Short mmCIF file of C-alpha atoms in Angstrom, two decimals:
data_model
loop_
_atom_site.label_atom_id
_atom_site.label_comp_id
_atom_site.label_asym_id
_atom_site.label_seq_id
_atom_site.Cartn_x
_atom_site.Cartn_y
_atom_site.Cartn_z
CA MET A 4 45.18 140.84 111.42
CA ARG A 5 48.48 140.40 109.64
CA SER A 6 48.71 144.17 109.07
CA ARG A 7 48.19 144.81 112.78
CA SER A 8 50.87 142.27 113.64
CA LEU A 9 53.25 143.88 111.18
CA ILE A 10 52.62 147.34 112.66
CA PHE A 11 53.21 145.92 116.14
CA VAL A 12 56.53 144.35 115.10
CA ILE A 13 57.70 147.57 113.46
CA ALA A 14 56.73 149.62 116.51
CA MET A 15 58.53 147.27 118.88
CA THR A 16 61.62 147.26 116.67
CA LEU A 17 61.75 151.07 116.64
CA ALA A 18 61.29 151.17 120.40
CA MET A 19 64.13 148.73 120.95
CA LEU A 20 66.39 150.77 118.71
CA SER A 21 65.56 153.94 120.64
CA TRP A 22 66.42 152.17 123.89
CA SER A 23 69.74 150.79 122.60
CA VAL A 24 71.12 153.88 120.86
CA ALA A 25 72.60 156.47 123.23
CA PRO A 26 71.70 160.12 122.61
CA ALA A 27 74.24 162.09 120.63
CA GLN A 28 76.83 163.98 122.67
CA ALA A 29 76.11 167.72 122.50
CA ARG A 30 79.15 169.65 121.30
CA PRO A 31 80.51 171.90 124.09
CA THR A 32 80.04 175.64 123.92
CA ILE A 33 83.02 177.43 122.32
CA PRO A 34 84.02 180.99 123.31
CA ASP A 35 83.35 183.65 120.68
CA ALA A 36 87.08 184.39 120.43
CA GLY A 37 87.72 180.77 119.51
CA TYR A 38 89.55 177.91 121.09
CA GLY A 39 92.57 175.73 120.48
CA PHE A 40 95.30 173.77 122.20
CA SER A 41 98.54 174.42 124.05
CA ASP A 42 101.31 172.05 123.00
CA GLY A 43 103.66 172.55 125.97
CA GLY A 44 106.81 172.64 123.84
CA ALA A 45 106.81 169.01 122.66
CA MET A 46 106.02 170.03 119.10
CA ILE A 47 109.32 171.85 118.72
CA PHE A 48 111.67 169.62 120.67
CA THR A 49 110.48 166.00 120.72
CA ASN A 50 107.99 165.46 117.89
CA SER A 51 108.89 164.02 114.54
CA ARG A 52 107.59 166.01 111.60
CA ALA A 53 104.97 163.33 110.97
CA ASP A 54 103.78 163.58 114.59
CA THR A 55 103.55 167.35 114.34
CA ALA A 56 101.45 167.14 111.18
CA ARG A 57 99.18 164.58 112.80
CA GLU A 58 98.68 166.71 115.91
CA LEU A 59 97.86 169.76 113.81
CA ASP A 60 95.33 167.68 111.89
CA ALA A 61 93.78 166.71 115.23
CA ILE A 62 93.42 170.37 116.26
CA ARG A 63 91.40 171.05 113.13
CA ALA A 64 89.41 167.84 113.46
CA ALA A 65 88.44 168.92 116.99
CA GLY A 66 87.24 172.29 115.71
CA GLY A 67 90.23 174.21 117.04
CA SER A 68 91.47 177.33 115.30
CA TRP A 69 94.36 178.27 117.62
CA MET A 70 97.57 176.72 118.90
CA ARG A 71 99.70 178.01 121.75
CA LEU A 72 103.22 177.19 120.62
CA GLY A 73 105.79 176.77 123.40
CA VAL A 74 108.91 178.68 122.27
CA ASP A 75 111.71 177.88 124.72
CA TRP A 76 114.51 180.35 124.06
CA SER A 77 116.99 178.20 126.03
CA ARG A 78 116.64 175.39 123.48
CA ILE A 79 116.44 177.54 120.38
CA GLU A 80 119.59 179.56 121.10
CA PRO A 81 121.78 177.51 123.49
CA GLN A 82 124.79 179.21 121.94
CA ARG A 83 124.61 182.97 121.79
CA GLY A 84 124.07 184.26 118.29
CA LYS A 85 123.34 180.81 116.84
CA PRO A 86 119.58 180.25 116.96
CA ASN A 87 118.13 177.17 115.26
CA TRP A 88 114.80 178.00 113.61
CA SER A 89 114.32 174.85 111.54
CA ALA A 90 111.65 173.16 113.71
CA LEU A 91 109.74 176.41 113.99
CA ASP A 92 109.86 177.00 110.23
CA TYR A 93 108.20 173.63 109.65
CA ILE A 94 105.54 174.16 112.31
CA TYR A 95 104.59 177.56 110.95
CA ASP A 96 104.34 176.18 107.41
CA GLN A 97 102.13 173.30 108.54
CA ALA A 98 99.93 175.46 110.78
CA GLN A 99 99.43 178.02 108.03
CA ALA A 100 98.45 175.26 105.60
CA ARG A 101 95.68 174.25 108.03
CA ASP A 102 94.59 177.81 108.82
CA ILE A 103 95.59 177.46 112.47
CA ARG A 104 96.39 180.71 114.28
CA ILE A 105 99.51 180.79 116.47
CA LEU A 106 99.99 182.24 119.93
CA ALA A 107 103.77 182.18 120.40
CA ASN A 108 104.60 181.61 124.07
CA LEU A 109 108.12 183.02 124.46
CA THR A 110 109.72 181.53 127.57
CA PHE A 111 112.85 180.93 129.63
CA ALA A 112 116.47 181.79 128.95
CA PRO A 113 119.64 179.95 127.91
CA THR A 114 122.50 179.43 130.36
CA TRP A 115 124.56 182.17 128.75
CA ALA A 116 121.78 184.66 129.52
CA ASN A 117 120.75 183.58 133.03
CA GLY A 118 123.91 181.90 134.34
CA ARG A 119 121.90 178.92 135.58
CA SER A 120 121.69 175.22 134.78
CA GLY A 121 119.57 172.24 135.75
CA VAL A 122 115.83 171.65 135.36
CA VAL A 123 114.71 174.58 137.51
CA GLY A 124 117.66 176.78 136.56
CA ARG A 125 116.59 176.56 132.92
CA THR A 126 113.42 178.46 133.77
CA ALA A 127 115.31 181.33 135.41
CA PRO A 128 114.90 184.82 133.96
CA PRO A 129 117.83 186.42 132.14
CA ARG A 130 120.16 188.56 134.20
CA ASP A 131 119.62 191.36 131.68
CA PRO A 132 116.01 191.60 130.39
CA THR A 133 117.22 193.32 127.23
CA THR A 134 118.69 189.99 126.05
CA PHE A 135 115.19 188.50 126.14
CA ALA A 136 113.91 191.57 124.28
CA THR A 137 116.53 190.99 121.59
CA PHE A 138 115.37 187.40 121.15
CA ALA A 139 111.72 188.54 121.03
CA ARG A 140 112.55 191.11 118.36
CA GLN A 141 114.43 188.53 116.26
CA TYR A 142 111.50 186.15 116.57
CA ALA A 143 109.06 188.81 115.41
CA GLN A 144 111.31 189.73 112.50
CA ARG A 145 111.23 186.11 111.33
CA TYR A 146 107.65 185.11 112.16
CA GLY A 147 105.80 188.36 112.78
CA SER A 148 103.63 188.13 109.68
CA ARG A 149 102.49 184.64 110.69
CA THR A 150 102.14 185.06 114.45
CA ASP A 151 98.71 186.11 115.71
CA ALA A 152 99.70 186.91 119.30
CA TYR A 153 102.63 186.70 121.71
CA GLU A 154 102.57 185.53 125.31
CA ILE A 155 105.52 186.47 127.50
CA TRP A 156 106.70 183.64 129.79
CA ASN A 157 104.72 180.86 131.48
CA GLU A 158 103.37 180.88 135.05
CA PRO A 159 105.97 183.24 136.56
CA ASN A 160 103.92 183.25 139.77
CA LEU A 161 105.33 179.77 140.52
CA PRO A 162 108.98 179.41 141.62
CA ILE A 163 109.45 176.28 139.48
CA PHE A 164 108.82 178.34 136.33
CA PHE A 165 110.98 181.24 137.43
CA GLY A 166 114.27 179.57 138.28
CA GLY A 167 113.30 178.76 141.85
CA GLN A 168 113.23 182.45 142.76
CA TRP A 169 111.22 182.73 145.99
CA SER A 170 110.68 186.46 146.30
CA ASN A 171 110.03 189.52 144.13
CA ARG A 172 109.04 187.40 141.15
CA ALA A 173 106.33 189.83 140.04
CA ALA A 174 108.80 192.70 139.91
CA SER A 175 111.39 190.58 138.10
CA TYR A 176 108.83 189.34 135.62
CA THR A 177 107.56 192.87 134.96
CA LYS A 178 111.08 193.90 133.93
CA ILE A 179 110.97 191.19 131.26
CA LEU A 180 107.51 192.29 130.13
CA ARG A 181 108.55 195.95 129.95
CA ALA A 182 111.56 194.99 127.82
CA ALA A 183 109.80 192.56 125.50
CA TYR A 184 106.66 194.61 124.80
CA PRO A 185 108.28 197.53 122.95
CA ALA A 186 110.69 195.15 121.19
CA LEU A 187 107.79 193.17 119.72
CA LYS A 188 105.75 196.27 118.93
CA SER A 189 108.67 197.79 117.04
CA VAL A 190 108.34 194.93 114.53
CA ALA A 191 104.65 193.94 114.76
CA PRO A 192 102.75 196.91 116.21
CA ALA A 193 99.27 195.43 115.61
CA THR A 194 99.98 192.01 117.12
CA PRO A 195 98.70 191.65 120.71
CA VAL A 196 101.18 190.91 123.48
CA ILE A 197 99.76 188.88 126.36
CA ALA A 198 101.11 188.91 129.91
CA ALA A 199 102.01 185.41 131.07
CA GLY A 200 99.33 182.92 131.99
CA LEU A 201 99.18 182.58 135.77
CA SER A 202 98.71 179.34 137.66
CA ARG A 203 96.53 179.04 140.73
CA GLY A 204 98.61 179.65 143.83
CA ASP A 205 98.64 180.79 147.44
CA GLY A 206 99.72 183.99 149.15
CA ALA A 207 101.98 186.09 146.93
CA ASP A 208 101.66 183.39 144.25
CA ALA A 209 97.88 183.82 143.97
CA PRO A 210 96.97 185.54 140.67
CA PRO A 211 95.27 188.60 142.27
CA ALA A 212 98.30 189.22 144.50
CA PHE A 213 100.75 188.66 141.66
CA VAL A 214 98.90 190.97 139.26
CA THR A 215 98.66 193.62 141.98
CA ALA A 216 102.44 193.42 142.37
CA MET A 217 102.89 193.61 138.60
CA TYR A 218 100.91 196.83 138.43
CA ALA A 219 102.95 198.20 141.33
CA ALA A 220 106.13 197.39 139.38
CA GLY A 221 104.94 199.31 136.32
CA ALA A 222 103.24 196.69 134.14
CA HIS A 223 100.42 199.04 133.11
CA GLY A 224 100.77 199.91 129.43
CA PHE A 225 103.07 196.97 128.67
CA PHE A 226 100.52 194.28 127.79
CA ASP A 227 97.42 194.09 125.60
CA ALA A 228 95.71 191.32 127.60
CA LEU A 229 96.35 189.16 130.64
CA ALA A 230 96.32 185.35 130.67
CA MET A 231 95.18 182.85 133.28
CA HIS A 232 95.22 179.06 133.72
CA PRO A 233 91.93 178.07 135.40
CA TYR A 234 92.56 174.40 136.17
CA ILE A 235 89.93 172.79 138.39
CA ALA A 236 91.56 169.35 138.71
CA GLY A 237 92.24 168.27 142.26
CA GLY A 238 89.13 169.81 143.75
CA ASP A 239 85.58 168.53 143.71
CA GLY A 240 85.30 168.95 139.96
CA THR A 241 83.21 172.13 140.14
CA LEU A 242 84.07 175.73 139.31
CA ALA A 243 83.39 176.78 142.89
CA GLY A 244 85.30 173.93 144.55
CA ALA A 245 87.70 174.79 147.35
CA LYS A 246 90.70 173.70 145.26
CA SER A 247 89.43 175.44 142.13
CA ARG A 248 90.68 178.91 142.92
CA GLY A 249 92.31 178.95 139.52
CA TRP A 250 88.83 179.68 138.20
CA LEU A 251 87.53 181.70 141.13
CA ASP A 252 90.48 184.10 140.88
CA VAL A 253 89.45 185.07 137.34
CA ALA A 254 86.76 187.46 138.59
CA SER A 255 89.17 188.97 141.13
CA VAL A 256 91.81 189.62 138.48
CA ARG A 257 89.20 191.11 136.17
CA ALA A 258 88.02 193.49 138.91
CA LEU A 259 91.63 194.51 139.49
CA MET A 260 92.15 195.21 135.77
CA VAL A 261 89.04 197.40 135.72
CA ALA A 262 90.21 199.29 138.79
CA LYS A 263 93.59 199.90 137.17
CA GLY A 264 92.09 201.34 133.98
CA ASP A 265 92.39 198.20 131.85
CA ALA A 266 88.71 197.38 131.44
CA SER A 267 89.11 197.28 127.66
CA LYS A 268 91.67 194.46 127.87
CA LYS A 269 90.61 190.84 127.81
CA ILE A 270 91.72 187.78 129.73
CA TRP A 271 93.02 184.95 127.59
CA PHE A 272 92.84 181.43 128.97
CA THR A 273 96.06 179.90 127.74
CA GLU A 274 95.95 176.62 129.69
CA PHE A 275 93.37 174.44 131.36
CA GLY A 276 92.66 170.73 131.41
CA ALA A 277 93.25 167.66 133.57
CA PRO A 278 95.65 164.69 133.60
CA THR A 279 94.28 161.21 133.02
CA GLY A 280 95.30 157.96 134.69
CA PRO A 281 95.10 156.24 138.08
CA ARG A 282 95.03 158.59 141.06
CA TRP A 283 97.83 158.07 143.57
CA GLY A 284 100.20 159.92 145.89
CA PRO A 285 99.85 162.91 148.24
CA ALA A 286 98.30 166.17 147.06
CA TRP A 287 101.55 168.10 147.49
CA LEU A 288 103.01 166.16 144.56
CA ALA A 289 100.29 167.72 142.43
CA THR A 290 100.54 166.76 138.75
CA LEU A 291 104.10 165.46 139.13
CA GLY A 292 102.46 162.57 140.95
CA GLY A 293 98.96 161.31 140.37
CA ALA A 294 96.98 163.28 142.94
CA PHE A 295 95.03 165.13 140.23
CA ASN A 296 94.60 162.23 137.79
CA VAL A 297 91.09 161.55 136.51
CA THR A 298 89.36 159.30 134.01
CA GLN A 299 89.10 160.33 130.37
CA ALA A 300 85.39 160.96 130.84
CA GLU A 301 86.07 163.25 133.81
CA GLN A 302 88.82 165.02 131.90
CA ALA A 303 86.36 165.76 129.09
CA ARG A 304 83.72 166.94 131.56
CA GLN A 305 86.12 169.34 133.28
CA ILE A 306 87.41 170.78 130.01
CA GLU A 307 83.88 171.27 128.69
CA LEU A 308 82.76 172.85 131.97
CA VAL A 309 85.56 175.42 131.86
CA LEU A 310 85.05 176.05 128.12
CA GLY A 311 81.40 176.82 128.74
CA ALA A 312 82.21 179.13 131.64
CA ILE A 313 84.76 181.04 129.55
CA ALA A 314 82.19 181.37 126.76
CA GLY A 315 79.90 183.14 129.24
CA LEU A 316 82.40 185.96 129.91
CA ASP A 317 82.18 189.14 127.87
CA TYR A 318 85.87 189.84 128.50
CA ALA A 319 87.21 186.43 127.41
CA GLY A 320 89.87 186.05 124.78
CA PRO A 321 90.66 182.70 123.14
CA ALA A 322 90.79 179.52 125.25
CA PHE A 323 93.53 176.88 125.00
CA VAL A 324 93.20 173.31 126.25
CA TYR A 325 96.39 171.77 127.63
CA SER A 326 97.47 169.67 125.81
CA ILE A 327 97.19 167.82 122.48
CA ARG A 328 98.72 164.38 123.12
CA ASP A 329 100.07 162.50 126.14
CA THR A 330 103.84 162.41 126.33
CA ASN A 331 103.81 158.99 128.04
CA THR A 332 100.46 157.28 128.52
CA ARG A 333 102.13 154.35 130.27
CA SER A 334 103.34 156.62 133.04
CA THR A 335 101.22 157.21 136.15
CA GLN A 336 102.64 160.73 136.46
CA GLY A 337 100.01 163.33 135.78
CA GLU A 338 102.35 165.64 133.90
CA ALA A 339 102.79 162.98 131.21
CA ASN A 340 99.07 162.55 130.60
CA PHE A 341 97.49 165.94 129.95
CA GLY A 342 96.78 165.06 126.33
CA SER A 343 93.15 165.79 125.56
CA LEU A 344 92.97 164.48 121.98
CA TYR A 345 95.29 161.48 121.84
CA THR A 346 97.16 159.04 124.00
CA THR A 347 100.86 158.60 123.19
CA ASP A 348 100.03 155.75 120.80
CA TRP A 349 97.39 157.79 118.95
CA LYS A 350 94.24 156.42 120.52
CA PRO A 351 91.53 159.11 120.54
CA LYS A 352 90.57 160.34 123.98
CA THR A 353 87.01 160.99 125.14
CA PHE A 354 87.22 164.77 124.71
CA PHE A 355 88.33 164.31 121.09
CA GLU A 356 85.33 162.06 120.47
CA HIS A 357 83.05 164.78 121.85
CA MET A 358 84.56 167.50 119.66
CA ARG A 359 84.74 165.70 116.33
CA PRO A 360 81.71 166.26 114.07
#
């Protein structure tokens, strides 16, 4: 009788434990080409060295093997002929020590090269594309042996990232690409050069329209892969949502590449993610407001959904989650809260918890 009672107690105890312990979170599917994180430029210009080291540790702890490093020419060489490489030297040393591969995202132009100032003016292209090519060549001469890929510019299909230029951006951007590509190849011929990641957009800003215009301007033969930014935040949270054209345009751009003879080239996914925080404000404010803000759990779900979808593509290059850490978790602005691994004060986010072993 006592033995039966003991068996009953043990069985009930095990049952209660099974009810109280949640099932383990399955680790999201990772693309064959690997995945990592896009830092957005903070690592070079605002981080302390200790913060940089801690963020790089987080990339490895989350299973990442890549980092997209924002390299803003306007801040590295504000005075012509006087570049400051010190922050980059440290980052490369630390990344190499952790076996993290670097995609160097070369962007923007200093005032002396583009004649512009202000927040939007800083993103303007140089008046002479050969000046950007010179910077790209110097960069490759210094870091070519430790750089695994180059990406030329960021989201040139949006006026805000191309100096507020409202027309002919694809043609202007292609001039930069055609100048930078041979400059980089002259130093690092085996290192892939990626055409800038494109944001979702409308009309001429839509990735298929922009890439069509790039080909028309002579981009063929001046990139080794294209990049896209398939954000799905702001829609219904699905890949097929009405506001999720950033993902839906991927297939259209791929079909265009095949038609133009570039079927052998891959698409790299150099940004995707979602901002966390309370949702507020009109949709037209986008991430500068809070219209796209989501919970940490929803952020993790969206990132993992897109990661899995990328992993299912046979033409996918590496995937990069934007970003590593919030720049200001206290802010309700979406742009300040894209961190996927940490809040500003180093509290792990839900996605980080899912990715750590």
